[in-house]
Coordinates of N, CA, C and O in Angstrom, one line a residue:
A1004 N 0.8 -1.2 0.0 CA 0.0 0.0 0.0 C 0.9 1.2 0.0 O 2.0 1.3 0.6
A1005 N 0.4 2.3 -0.6 CA 1.1 3.5 -0.7 C 1.1 4.2 0.7 O 0.1 4.1 1.4
P1006 N 2.2 4.8 1.1 CA 2.2 5.5 2.4 C 1.2 6.6 2.4 O 0.9 7.2 1.4
K1007 N 0.7 6.9 3.6 CA -0.3 8.0 3.8 C 0.5 9.2 4.3 O 1.4 9.0 5.2
Y1008 N 0.2 10.3 3.8 CA 0.8 11.6 4.2 C -0.2 12.5 4.8 O -1.4 12.5 4.3
A1009 N 0.2 13.2 5.8 CA -0.7 14.1 6.5 C -1.0 15.3 5.6 O -0.1 15.7 4.8
D1010 N -2.2 15.9 5.6 CA -2.4 17.1 4.9 C -2.2 18.4 5.7 O -2.5 19.5 5.3
Q1011 N -1.7 18.2 6.9 CA -1.4 19.3 7.8 C -0.2 18.9 8.7 O 0.1 17.8 8.8
I1012 N 0.4 20.0 9.2 CA 1.4 19.8 10.2 C 1.0 20.6 11.5 O 0.5 21.7 11.4
V1013 N 1.1 19.9 12.6 CA 0.8 20.6 13.9 C 2.2 20.9 14.5 O 3.0 20.0 14.7
V1014 N 2.4 22.2 14.8 CA 3.7 22.6 15.4 C 3.5 22.9 16.8 O 2.7 23.8 17.2
G1015 N 4.2 22.2 17.7 CA 4.1 22.5 19.1 C 5.4 23.1 19.5 O 6.5 22.6 19.2
K1016 N 5.4 24.2 20.1 CA 6.6 25.0 20.5 C 6.6 25.2 22.0 O 5.5 25.2 22.6
L1017 N 7.7 25.3 22.6 CA 7.8 25.5 24.1 C 7.4 27.0 24.4 O 7.0 27.2 25.5
S1018 N 7.5 27.9 23.4 CA 7.0 29.2 23.7 C 6.2 29.7 22.5 O 6.4 29.2 21.4
E1019 N 5.3 30.6 22.7 CA 4.4 31.1 21.7 C 5.1 32.0 20.8 O 5.7 33.0 21.3
P1020 N 5.1 31.8 19.4 CA 5.7 32.8 18.6 C 5.0 34.2 18.7 O 3.8 34.2 18.9
L1021 N 5.8 35.2 18.7 CA 5.2 36.6 18.7 C 4.7 37.0 17.4 O 3.7 37.8 17.3
T1022 N 5.3 36.5 16.3 CA 4.9 36.9 15.0 C 5.4 35.8 14.0 O 6.3 35.0 14.3
L1023 N 4.8 35.8 12.8 CA 5.2 34.9 11.8 C 5.8 35.7 10.6 O 5.9 35.2 9.5
D1024 N 6.2 36.9 10.9 CA 6.9 37.8 10.0 C 8.3 37.5 10.1 O 8.9 37.8 11.2
P1025 N 9.0 37.0 9.1 CA 10.5 36.7 9.3 C 11.3 37.9 9.6 O 12.5 37.7 10.0
N1026 N 10.8 39.1 9.4 CA 11.6 40.3 9.8 C 10.9 41.1 10.9 O 11.1 42.3 11.1
G1027 N 10.0 40.4 11.6 CA 9.2 41.1 12.7 C 10.1 41.3 13.9 O 11.1 40.7 14.1
A1028 N 9.5 42.2 14.8 CA 10.2 42.5 16.0 C 10.2 41.3 16.9 O 9.1 40.6 17.0
G1029 N 11.2 41.0 17.6 CA 11.3 39.9 18.5 C 11.4 38.5 18.0 O 11.2 37.5 18.7
V1030 N 11.7 38.4 16.7 CA 11.9 37.1 16.1 C 13.0 36.3 16.8 O 14.1 36.8 17.0
G1031 N 12.7 35.1 17.1 CA 13.7 34.2 17.8 C 13.4 32.8 17.5 O 12.7 32.4 16.5
G1032 N 13.8 31.9 18.3 CA 13.6 30.5 18.1 C 12.2 30.0 17.9 O 11.9 29.1 17.1
A1033 N 11.3 30.6 18.6 CA 9.9 30.2 18.5 C 9.3 30.5 17.1 O 8.5 29.8 16.6
E1034 N 9.8 31.6 16.6 CA 9.3 32.0 15.3 C 10.0 31.4 14.1 O 9.4 31.0 13.1
V1035 N 11.3 31.2 14.2 CA 12.1 30.7 13.1 C 11.7 29.4 12.6 O 11.5 29.1 11.4
G1036 N 11.4 28.4 13.5 CA 11.0 27.1 13.1 C 9.7 27.0 12.3 O 9.6 26.2 11.5
V1037 N 8.8 28.0 12.6 CA 7.6 28.0 11.9 C 7.7 28.8 10.6 O 7.3 28.3 9.5
T1038 N 8.4 30.0 10.6 CA 8.5 30.8 9.4 C 9.3 30.0 8.3 O 9.0 30.2 7.1
Q1039 N 10.2 29.2 8.7 CA 11.0 28.4 7.7 C 10.1 27.4 7.0 O 10.6 26.9 5.9
Q1040 N 9.0 27.1 7.5 CA 8.1 26.2 6.8 C 7.2 26.9 5.8 O 6.6 26.3 4.9
V1041 N 7.0 28.2 6.0 CA 6.1 29.0 5.2 C 6.9 29.8 4.1 O 6.4 30.0 3.0
Y1042 N 8.1 30.3 4.4 CA 8.8 31.1 3.5 C 10.1 30.4 2.9 O 10.6 29.5 3.6
E1043 N 10.5 30.8 1.8 CA 11.7 30.3 1.2 C 12.5 31.4 0.6 O 12.0 32.5 0.3
G1044 N 13.9 31.2 0.5 CA 14.8 32.2 -0.1 C 15.4 31.7 -1.4 O 15.0 30.7 -1.9
L1045 N 16.4 32.4 -1.8 CA 17.1 32.0 -3.0 C 17.9 30.7 -2.8 O 18.0 29.9 -3.7
V1046 N 18.6 30.6 -1.6 CA 19.5 29.5 -1.4 C 19.3 29.0 0.1 O 18.6 29.6 0.9
T1047 N 19.9 27.8 0.3 CA 19.9 27.3 1.7 C 21.3 26.6 1.9 O 22.0 26.5 0.9
V1048 N 21.5 26.3 3.1 CA 22.8 25.6 3.4 C 22.4 24.1 3.6 O 21.6 23.7 4.3
G1049 N 23.1 23.3 2.8 CA 22.9 21.8 2.8 C 23.5 21.2 4.0 O 24.3 21.8 4.8
P1050 N 23.3 19.9 4.2 CA 23.8 19.2 5.4 C 25.3 19.1 5.4 O 25.9 19.0 6.5
D1051 N 25.9 19.3 4.3 CA 27.4 19.2 4.2 C 28.0 20.6 4.3 O 29.2 20.8 4.2
G1052 N 27.2 21.7 4.5 CA 27.6 23.0 4.6 C 27.7 23.8 3.3 O 28.1 24.9 3.3
N1053 N 27.4 23.1 2.2 CA 27.5 23.8 0.9 C 26.2 24.5 0.6 O 25.1 24.2 1.1
I1054 N 26.3 25.6 -0.1 CA 25.1 26.4 -0.5 C 24.4 25.7 -1.6 O 25.0 25.2 -2.6
L1055 N 23.1 25.5 -1.4 CA 22.2 24.8 -2.4 C 21.1 25.8 -2.9 O 20.6 26.6 -2.2
P1056 N 20.7 25.6 -4.2 CA 19.6 26.5 -4.7 C 18.3 26.1 -4.1 O 18.0 24.9 -3.8
V1057 N 17.4 27.1 -3.9 CA 16.0 26.9 -3.5 C 15.2 27.5 -4.6 O 14.7 26.9 -5.5
L1058 N 14.9 28.8 -4.5 CA 14.1 29.5 -5.5 C 15.0 30.0 -6.6 O 14.5 30.5 -7.6
A1059 N 16.3 30.0 -6.4 CA 17.3 30.3 -7.5 C 17.7 29.0 -8.1 O 17.8 28.0 -7.4
T1060 N 17.8 28.9 -9.4 CA 18.3 27.7 -10.0 C 19.8 27.7 -10.1 O 20.5 26.6 -10.0
D1061 N 20.4 28.8 -10.2 CA 21.9 29.0 -10.2 C 22.2 30.5 -10.1 O 21.3 31.3 -10.0
W1062 N 23.5 30.8 -10.0 CA 23.9 32.2 -9.8 C 25.3 32.3 -10.2 O 26.1 31.4 -10.4
T1063 N 25.7 33.6 -10.5 CA 27.0 34.0 -10.8 C 27.4 35.1 -9.9 O 26.6 35.9 -9.4
I1064 N 28.7 35.2 -9.6 CA 29.3 36.3 -8.8 C 30.3 37.0 -9.7 O 31.1 36.4 -10.3
S1065 N 30.2 38.3 -9.8 CA 31.1 39.1 -10.6 C 32.5 38.9 -10.1 O 32.8 38.6 -8.9
P1066 N 33.5 39.1 -10.9 CA 34.9 38.9 -10.5 C 35.3 39.8 -9.3 O 36.2 39.4 -8.5
D1067 N 34.7 41.0 -9.2 CA 35.1 41.8 -8.1 C 34.3 41.5 -6.8 O 34.5 42.1 -5.7
G1068 N 33.4 40.5 -6.8 CA 32.7 40.0 -5.7 C 31.6 41.0 -5.2 O 31.1 40.8 -4.1
M1069 N 31.2 41.9 -6.1 CA 30.2 42.9 -5.7 C 28.8 42.7 -6.2 O 27.9 43.2 -5.7
T1070 N 28.7 41.9 -7.3 CA 27.4 41.7 -7.9 C 27.1 40.2 -8.0 O 27.8 39.4 -8.5
Y1071 N 25.9 39.8 -7.5 CA 25.4 38.5 -7.5 C 24.2 38.4 -8.3 O 23.2 39.2 -8.1
T1072 N 24.2 37.6 -9.3 CA 23.1 37.4 -10.3 C 22.5 36.0 -10.1 O 23.1 35.0 -10.3
F1073 N 21.2 36.0 -9.7 CA 20.5 34.7 -9.5 C 19.4 34.5 -10.5 O 18.6 35.4 -10.8
N1074 N 19.5 33.4 -11.2 CA 18.4 33.0 -12.1 C 17.3 32.3 -11.3 O 17.6 31.4 -10.5
L1075 N 16.1 32.7 -11.5 CA 15.0 32.2 -10.6 C 14.3 31.0 -11.2 O 14.2 30.9 -12.4
R1076 N 13.9 30.1 -10.3 CA 13.0 29.0 -10.7 C 11.7 29.6 -11.2 O 11.1 30.5 -10.6
Q1077 N 11.3 29.0 -12.3 CA 10.1 29.5 -13.0 C 8.8 28.9 -12.4 O 8.9 27.7 -12.0
G1078 N 7.7 29.6 -12.5 CA 6.4 29.0 -12.1 C 6.2 29.0 -10.6 O 5.2 28.4 -10.1
V1079 N 7.1 29.7 -9.8 CA 6.9 29.7 -8.3 C 5.7 30.6 -8.0 O 5.6 31.7 -8.5
K1080 N 4.9 30.1 -7.1 CA 3.7 30.8 -6.6 C 3.7 30.9 -5.1 O 4.2 30.0 -4.4
F1081 N 3.0 31.9 -4.6 CA 2.7 32.0 -3.2 C 1.6 31.0 -2.9 O 0.9 30.5 -3.8
S1082 N 1.4 30.7 -1.6 CA 0.4 29.7 -1.3 C -1.0 30.0 -1.6 O -1.9 29.2 -1.7
D1083 N -1.3 31.3 -1.9 CA -2.6 31.7 -2.4 C -2.8 31.6 -3.9 O -3.8 31.9 -4.5
G1084 N -1.7 31.1 -4.6 CA -1.7 30.9 -6.0 C -1.2 32.0 -6.9 O -1.1 31.9 -8.1
T1085 N -0.9 33.2 -6.3 CA -0.4 34.3 -7.0 C 1.1 34.1 -7.3 O 1.8 33.5 -6.5
P1086 N 1.5 34.5 -8.5 CA 3.0 34.2 -8.9 C 3.9 35.2 -8.1 O 3.5 36.3 -7.8
V1087 N 5.1 34.7 -7.9 CA 6.1 35.5 -7.3 C 6.7 36.4 -8.4 O 7.0 35.9 -9.5
T1088 N 6.8 37.7 -8.1 CA 7.3 38.6 -9.2 C 8.7 39.2 -8.7 O 9.1 39.1 -7.6
G1089 N 9.3 39.9 -9.7 CA 10.5 40.6 -9.4 C 10.3 41.7 -8.3 O 11.2 41.9 -7.4
D1090 N 9.1 42.3 -8.3 CA 8.8 43.3 -7.3 C 8.8 42.7 -5.9 O 9.2 43.4 -4.9
D1091 N 8.3 41.5 -5.8 CA 8.3 40.8 -4.5 C 9.7 40.6 -4.0 O 10.0 40.8 -2.8
W1092 N 10.6 40.2 -4.9 CA 12.0 40.0 -4.4 C 12.7 41.3 -4.0 O 13.3 41.4 -3.0
V1093 N 12.5 42.4 -4.8 CA 13.1 43.7 -4.4 C 12.5 44.2 -3.1 O 13.3 44.5 -2.2
W1094 N 11.2 44.1 -2.9 CA 10.6 44.5 -1.7 C 11.1 43.7 -0.5 O 11.4 44.3 0.6
S1095 N 11.1 42.4 -0.7 CA 11.5 41.5 0.4 C 12.9 41.7 0.9 O 13.2 41.8 2.1
L1096 N 13.9 41.9 -0.1 CA 15.3 42.0 0.3 C 15.6 43.4 0.9 O 16.4 43.5 1.8
Y1097 N 14.9 44.4 0.4 CA 15.1 45.7 1.0 C 14.4 45.8 2.4 O 14.9 46.4 3.3
R1098 N 13.3 45.1 2.5 CA 12.7 45.0 3.8 C 13.6 44.3 4.8 O 13.7 44.7 6.0
A1099 N 14.2 43.2 4.4 CA 15.2 42.5 5.3 C 16.3 43.4 5.7 O 16.7 43.4 6.9
R1100 N 16.7 44.4 4.9 CA 17.8 45.3 5.2 C 17.3 46.5 6.0 O 18.0 47.0 6.9
D1101 N 16.1 47.0 5.7 CA 15.7 48.3 6.2 C 14.6 48.3 7.2 O 14.4 49.4 7.9
Y1102 N 13.9 47.2 7.4 CA 12.7 47.2 8.4 C 13.2 47.5 9.8 O 13.9 46.6 10.4
E1103 N 12.9 48.6 10.3 CA 13.5 49.0 11.6 C 13.0 48.1 12.8 O 13.7 48.1 13.8
E1104 N 11.9 47.4 12.7 CA 11.4 46.6 13.7 C 12.3 45.3 13.9 O 12.3 44.6 14.9
S1105 N 13.0 44.9 12.8 CA 13.7 43.7 12.7 C 15.0 43.8 13.6 O 15.8 44.7 13.4
S1106 N 15.2 42.7 14.4 CA 16.5 42.6 15.1 C 17.6 42.0 14.2 O 18.7 41.9 14.7
Y1107 N 17.2 41.6 13.0 CA 18.2 40.8 12.2 C 18.5 41.6 10.9 O 19.0 41.0 10.0
R1108 N 18.2 42.8 10.8 CA 18.5 43.5 9.5 C 19.9 43.6 9.3 O 20.4 43.8 8.1
F1109 N 20.8 43.5 10.3 CA 22.2 43.5 10.1 C 22.7 42.4 9.1 O 23.7 42.6 8.4
I1110 N 21.9 41.3 9.0 CA 22.3 40.2 8.1 C 22.3 40.7 6.6 O 23.0 40.3 5.8
A1111 N 21.4 41.7 6.3 CA 21.3 42.2 5.0 C 22.0 43.5 4.8 O 21.9 44.1 3.7
E1112 N 22.7 44.0 5.8 CA 23.2 45.4 5.7 C 24.2 45.6 4.6 O 24.5 46.7 4.1
M1113 N 24.8 44.5 4.1 CA 25.8 44.6 3.0 C 25.2 44.9 1.6 O 25.9 45.2 0.7
I1114 N 23.9 44.7 1.5 CA 23.2 44.9 0.3 C 23.1 46.4 0.0 O 22.7 47.2 0.8
D1115 N 23.6 46.8 -1.2 CA 23.5 48.1 -1.7 C 22.2 48.3 -2.5 O 21.3 49.1 -2.2
T1116 N 22.1 47.6 -3.6 CA 20.9 47.7 -4.5 C 20.4 46.3 -4.9 O 21.2 45.3 -4.9
V1117 N 19.1 46.2 -5.1 CA 18.4 45.0 -5.6 C 17.6 45.4 -6.9 O 16.8 46.3 -6.8
E1118 N 17.9 44.6 -7.9 CA 17.0 44.8 -9.1 C 16.5 43.4 -9.5 O 17.3 42.4 -9.3
A1119 N 15.3 43.3 -10.0 CA 14.8 42.0 -10.3 C 13.8 42.1 -11.4 O 13.0 43.1 -11.6
T1120 N 13.7 41.0 -12.2 CA 12.6 40.7 -13.1 C 12.0 39.5 -12.6 O 12.3 38.9 -11.5
D1121 N 11.0 39.0 -13.3 CA 10.4 37.7 -12.9 C 11.3 36.5 -13.1 O 10.9 35.4 -12.7
S1122 N 12.4 36.7 -13.8 CA 13.3 35.6 -14.0 C 14.7 35.7 -13.4 O 15.5 34.8 -13.4
Q1123 N 15.0 36.9 -12.8 CA 16.4 37.1 -12.3 C 16.4 38.1 -11.2 O 15.6 39.1 -11.2
V1124 N 17.3 37.9 -10.2 CA 17.5 38.9 -9.2 C 19.0 39.3 -9.2 O 19.8 38.4 -9.2
V1125 N 19.3 40.6 -9.2 CA 20.6 41.0 -9.2 C 20.8 41.9 -8.0 O 20.1 42.9 -7.7
I1126 N 21.8 41.4 -7.1 CA 22.1 42.1 -5.9 C 23.5 42.7 -6.0 O 24.4 41.9 -6.2
K1127 N 23.6 44.0 -5.7 CA 24.9 44.6 -5.7 C 25.2 44.9 -4.2 O 24.4 45.5 -3.5
L1128 N 26.4 44.6 -3.8 CA 26.8 44.8 -2.5 C 27.6 46.1 -2.3 O 28.1 46.7 -3.3
K1129 N 27.6 46.6 -1.1 CA 28.4 47.9 -0.8 C 29.9 47.6 -0.9 O 30.6 48.5 -1.2
E1130 N 30.3 46.4 -0.5 CA 31.7 46.0 -0.6 C 31.7 44.4 -0.7 O 30.7 43.8 -0.3
P1131 N 32.7 43.8 -1.1 CA 32.7 42.4 -1.2 C 32.5 41.8 0.2 O 33.0 42.3 1.2
A1132 N 31.7 40.7 0.3 CA 31.4 40.1 1.6 C 31.5 38.6 1.4 O 30.6 38.0 0.8
A1133 N 32.5 37.9 1.8 CA 32.7 36.5 1.6 C 31.5 35.7 2.1 O 31.2 34.7 1.5
P1134 N 30.9 36.0 3.2 CA 29.8 35.1 3.7 C 28.4 35.4 3.1 O 27.4 34.9 3.5
F1135 N 28.4 36.3 2.0 CA 27.1 36.7 1.6 C 26.1 35.6 1.2 O 24.9 35.6 1.5
L1136 N 26.6 34.6 0.5 CA 25.6 33.5 0.1 C 25.1 32.8 1.3 O 23.9 32.4 1.4
Y1137 N 25.9 32.6 2.4 CA 25.4 32.1 3.6 C 24.4 33.0 4.3 O 23.5 32.5 4.9
D1138 N 24.7 34.3 4.2 CA 23.7 35.2 4.8 C 22.4 35.1 4.1 O 21.3 35.3 4.7
L1139 N 22.4 34.9 2.8 CA 21.2 34.8 2.0 C 20.4 33.6 2.4 O 19.2 33.5 2.2
A1140 N 21.0 32.6 3.1 CA 20.3 31.4 3.5 C 19.6 31.6 4.9 O 18.9 30.7 5.3
N1141 N 19.7 32.7 5.5 CA 19.1 33.0 6.8 C 17.6 33.1 6.6 O 17.0 33.5 5.6
F1142 N 16.9 32.9 7.7 CA 15.4 32.8 7.8 C 14.8 34.2 7.4 O 13.6 34.2 7.0
N1143 N 15.5 35.3 7.5 CA 14.9 36.6 7.2 C 15.1 37.0 5.7 O 14.5 38.0 5.3
M1144 N 15.9 36.3 5.0 CA 16.3 36.6 3.6 C 15.4 35.8 2.6 O 15.9 35.1 1.8
V1145 N 14.1 35.9 2.8 CA 13.1 35.2 2.1 C 12.2 36.1 1.3 O 12.2 37.3 1.5
V1146 N 11.5 35.5 0.4 CA 10.5 36.3 -0.4 C 9.1 36.2 0.2 O 8.6 35.2 0.6
G1147 N 8.5 37.4 0.3 CA 7.2 37.5 0.8 C 6.4 38.3 -0.3 O 7.0 38.9 -1.2
S1148 N 5.1 38.2 -0.2 CA 4.2 38.9 -1.2 C 4.0 40.4 -0.8 O 3.4 40.7 0.2
K1149 N 4.6 41.3 -1.6 CA 4.4 42.7 -1.4 C 2.9 43.1 -1.5 O 2.4 43.9 -0.6
K1150 N 2.2 42.5 -2.4 CA 0.7 42.8 -2.5 C 0.0 42.4 -1.3 O -0.9 43.1 -0.8
H1151 N 0.3 41.2 -0.7 CA -0.3 40.7 0.5 C 0.0 41.7 1.6 O -0.9 42.0 2.4
W1152 N 1.2 42.1 1.8 CA 1.6 43.0 2.8 C 0.8 44.3 2.7 O 0.3 44.9 3.6
E1153 N 0.7 44.8 1.4 CA -0.1 46.1 1.2 C -1.6 45.9 1.5 O -2.2 46.8 2.0
S1154 N -2.1 44.7 1.3 CA -3.5 44.5 1.6 C -3.8 44.2 3.0 O -4.9 44.7 3.5
V1155 N -3.0 43.5 3.8 CA -3.3 43.3 5.2 C -2.6 44.3 6.2 O -3.1 44.4 7.3
G1156 N -1.6 45.0 5.7 CA -0.9 46.0 6.6 C 0.1 45.3 7.4 O 0.2 44.1 7.6
D1157 N 1.0 46.2 7.9 CA 2.1 45.7 8.7 C 1.8 44.9 9.9 O 2.3 43.9 10.2
A1158 N 0.8 45.4 10.6 CA 0.4 44.7 11.9 C -0.1 43.3 11.7 O 0.1 42.4 12.5
E1159 N -0.9 43.1 10.6 CA -1.4 41.8 10.3 C -0.5 40.9 9.6 O -0.8 39.7 9.5
F1160 N 0.5 41.4 8.9 CA 1.4 40.6 8.1 C 2.0 39.4 8.9 O 2.2 38.3 8.4
G1161 N 2.3 39.7 10.2 CA 2.9 38.6 11.0 C 2.0 37.6 11.5 O 2.4 36.5 11.9
A1162 N 0.7 37.9 11.4 CA -0.4 36.9 11.8 C -0.9 36.2 10.6 O -1.6 35.2 10.7
Q1163 N -0.7 36.7 9.4 CA -1.2 36.1 8.1 C -0.1 36.0 7.1 O 0.0 36.6 6.1
P1164 N 0.9 35.1 7.4 CA 2.0 35.0 6.5 C 1.6 34.4 5.1 O 0.7 33.6 5.1
L1165 N 2.3 34.8 4.1 CA 2.1 34.3 2.8 C 3.4 34.1 2.1 O 4.1 35.0 1.7
G1166 N 3.8 32.8 2.0 CA 5.1 32.5 1.4 C 5.0 31.4 0.3 O 3.9 31.1 -0.1
T1167 N 6.1 30.9 -0.1 CA 6.2 29.9 -1.1 C 6.6 28.6 -0.6 O 6.8 27.6 -1.3
G1168 N 6.8 28.5 0.7 CA 7.3 27.3 1.3 C 6.4 26.1 1.3 O 5.3 26.2 0.7
P1169 N 6.8 25.0 1.8 CA 6.0 23.7 1.7 C 4.7 23.7 2.5 O 3.8 22.9 2.2
Y1170 N 4.6 24.7 3.4 CA 3.3 24.8 4.2 C 2.8 26.2 4.2 O 3.5 27.1 4.0
M1171 N 1.5 26.3 4.4 CA 0.8 27.6 4.5 C 0.1 27.6 5.8 O -0.3 26.5 6.4
L1172 N -0.1 28.8 6.4 CA -0.9 28.9 7.6 C -2.3 28.9 7.3 O -2.8 29.8 6.6
E1173 N -3.1 28.0 7.9 CA -4.5 28.0 7.8 C -5.1 28.6 9.0 O -6.0 29.5 8.9
N1174 N -4.6 28.3 10.2 CA -5.1 29.0 11.4 C -4.0 28.9 12.4 O -3.1 28.1 12.4
W1175 N -4.1 29.8 13.4 CA -3.1 29.9 14.4 C -3.8 29.9 15.8 O -4.5 30.8 16.1
N1176 N -3.7 28.8 16.5 CA -4.4 28.6 17.8 C -3.4 28.7 18.9 O -2.4 28.0 18.8

């Protein structure tokens, strides 16, 4: 017989998450384990410590180490069925760098500019940064829906996350 798979995951945590916004105020261990199921980034760190693609299929780094160009996986959608756009990437990466509520914006502080189309993200750094690909694998360097944030507002964004990850939030009890 074929194995049976659950259509939901129940997450039990020792402490209640304050928010499910990966760049929200007070993000810590209670939040990260859940947000990593809802959101995805360009890359992740594999079990052997190597950088692996997630929403990027591949990337190049300029010879001076200042420009990273990521080719995006095509057909990626948020859990509500809307497609991920270049605007979502630009908004998300600038938000990771600039959102004053975030305790983790320092992870993105080396980003100077972000330009994106629906097929590519180009990140220019302020100066070369050897750990940048590893920094991109952090829980706050993920893509979120700019339109969703605009529709629900900043206060509700952390209670109504919308990502591309393997799970979506149906309810929070």
